[in-house]
mmCIF file of C-alpha atoms in Angstrom:
data_model
loop_
_atom_site.group_PDB
_atom_site.id
_atom_site.type_symbol
_atom_site.label_atom_id
_atom_site.label_comp_id
_atom_site.label_asym_id
_atom_site.label_seq_id
_atom_site.Cartn_x
_atom_site.Cartn_y
_atom_site.Cartn_z
ATOM 1 C CA UNK A 249 8.883 -13.600 8.500
ATOM 2 C CA UNK A 250 6.419 -11.275 6.832
ATOM 3 C CA UNK A 251 7.306 -8.080 5.024
ATOM 4 C CA UNK A 252 6.970 -4.744 6.840
ATOM 5 C CA UNK A 253 5.033 -3.354 3.861
ATOM 6 C CA UNK A 254 1.713 -4.649 2.592
ATOM 7 C CA UNK A 255 0.152 -3.375 -0.630
ATOM 8 C CA UNK A 256 -3.569 -3.996 -1.078
ATOM 9 C CA UNK A 257 -4.282 -3.810 -4.778
ATOM 10 C CA UNK A 258 -6.504 -4.868 -7.645
ATOM 11 C CA UNK A 259 -5.558 -6.369 -10.983
ATOM 12 C CA UNK A 260 -6.641 -3.349 -13.028
ATOM 13 C CA UNK A 261 -5.004 -0.416 -11.293
ATOM 14 C CA UNK A 262 -2.159 1.644 -12.741
ATOM 15 C CA UNK A 263 -1.424 3.226 -9.345
ATOM 16 C CA UNK A 264 -1.017 -0.250 -7.856
ATOM 17 C CA UNK A 265 1.500 -1.107 -10.567
ATOM 18 C CA UNK A 266 3.300 2.174 -9.891
ATOM 19 C CA UNK A 267 3.438 1.623 -6.132
ATOM 20 C CA UNK A 268 4.831 -1.897 -6.519
ATOM 21 C CA UNK A 269 7.442 -0.709 -9.035
ATOM 22 C CA UNK A 270 8.407 2.142 -6.691
ATOM 23 C CA UNK A 271 8.954 -0.278 -3.809
ATOM 24 C CA UNK A 272 10.893 -2.736 -5.996
ATOM 25 C CA UNK A 273 13.117 0.058 -7.348
ATOM 26 C CA UNK A 274 14.045 0.976 -3.782
ATOM 27 C CA UNK A 275 14.646 -2.625 -2.766
ATOM 28 C CA UNK A 276 11.788 -2.598 -0.256
ATOM 29 C CA UNK A 277 10.224 -6.023 0.233
ATOM 30 C CA UNK A 278 6.435 -6.078 0.337
ATOM 31 C CA UNK A 279 3.531 -8.444 0.477
ATOM 32 C CA UNK A 280 0.757 -7.923 -2.051
ATOM 33 C CA UNK A 281 -2.870 -8.672 -1.236
ATOM 34 C CA UNK A 282 -5.156 -8.736 -4.275
ATOM 35 C CA UNK A 283 -8.635 -7.584 -3.256
ATOM 36 C CA UNK A 284 -10.094 -7.630 -6.778
ATOM 37 C CA UNK A 285 -12.653 -10.381 -6.154
ATOM 38 C CA UNK A 286 -12.872 -10.335 -2.374
ATOM 39 C CA UNK A 287 -15.703 -8.121 -1.106
ATOM 40 C CA UNK A 288 -15.031 -9.079 2.515
ATOM 41 C CA UNK A 289 -11.383 -8.027 2.265
ATOM 42 C CA UNK A 290 -12.421 -4.795 0.502
ATOM 43 C CA UNK A 291 -14.893 -4.028 3.298
ATOM 44 C CA UNK A 292 -12.194 -4.700 5.892
ATOM 45 C CA UNK A 293 -9.777 -2.460 3.989
ATOM 46 C CA UNK A 294 -12.241 0.464 3.968
ATOM 47 C CA UNK A 295 -12.695 0.063 7.713
ATOM 48 C CA UNK A 296 -8.956 -0.337 8.421
ATOM 49 C CA UNK A 297 -8.064 2.807 6.461
ATOM 50 C CA UNK A 298 -10.695 5.050 7.981
ATOM 51 C CA UNK A 299 -12.951 5.029 4.922
ATOM 52 C CA UNK A 300 -10.556 4.997 1.986
ATOM 53 C CA UNK A 301 -12.068 3.091 -0.935
ATOM 54 C CA UNK A 302 -9.284 3.437 -3.498
ATOM 55 C CA UNK A 303 -6.346 1.167 -4.187
ATOM 56 C CA UNK A 304 -3.564 0.762 -3.627
ATOM 57 C CA UNK A 305 -3.723 1.038 0.110
ATOM 58 C CA UNK A 306 -0.316 0.634 1.677
ATOM 59 C CA UNK A 307 0.414 -0.427 5.238
ATOM 60 C CA UNK A 308 3.795 -0.198 6.942
ATOM 61 C CA UNK A 309 4.156 -2.395 10.006
ATOM 62 C CA UNK A 310 0.379 -2.628 10.198
ATOM 63 C CA UNK A 311 -0.186 1.139 9.982
ATOM 64 C CA UNK A 312 -2.159 2.463 6.996
ATOM 65 C CA UNK A 313 -0.136 5.153 5.236
ATOM 66 C CA UNK A 314 -2.323 5.783 2.180
ATOM 67 C CA UNK A 315 -1.889 5.244 -1.524
ATOM 68 C CA UNK A 316 0.862 5.641 -4.089
ATOM 69 C CA UNK A 317 1.029 9.446 -3.858
ATOM 70 C CA UNK A 318 1.241 9.208 -0.068
ATOM 71 C CA UNK A 319 4.043 6.657 -0.378
ATOM 72 C CA UNK A 320 6.053 8.978 -2.641
ATOM 73 C CA UNK A 321 5.512 11.886 -0.251
ATOM 74 C CA UNK A 322 6.759 9.759 2.655
ATOM 75 C CA UNK A 323 9.861 8.908 0.619
ATOM 76 C CA UNK A 324 10.559 12.516 -0.358
ATOM 77 C CA UNK A 325 10.188 13.734 3.216
ATOM 78 C CA UNK A 326 12.439 11.004 4.622
ATOM 79 C CA UNK A 327 9.605 9.547 6.693
ATOM 80 C CA UNK A 328 9.487 6.310 4.693
ATOM 81 C CA UNK A 329 12.983 5.353 5.822
ATOM 82 C CA UNK A 330 12.081 6.202 9.419
ATOM 83 C CA UNK A 331 8.939 4.081 9.312
ATOM 84 C CA UNK A 332 10.897 1.131 7.888
ATOM 85 C CA UNK A 333 13.756 1.425 10.411
#
């Protein structure tokens, strides 16, 4: 069974570290996909997110929800729990 949350990240990204810590602190399981050295996966990610080129890019149940700031906003608004339900 795969996790409902996927975090696309790179090795040198403080926001990626923050997003993963945020999810861990809340007990939310996630799969991490390192796109540091994978230009094909990076190109796919830009397409899948509607043009976003930054990391992390976070998907919940296959839906792109944005980066770390977007994740925190979803949590504060209560939408994160709804999306994970």
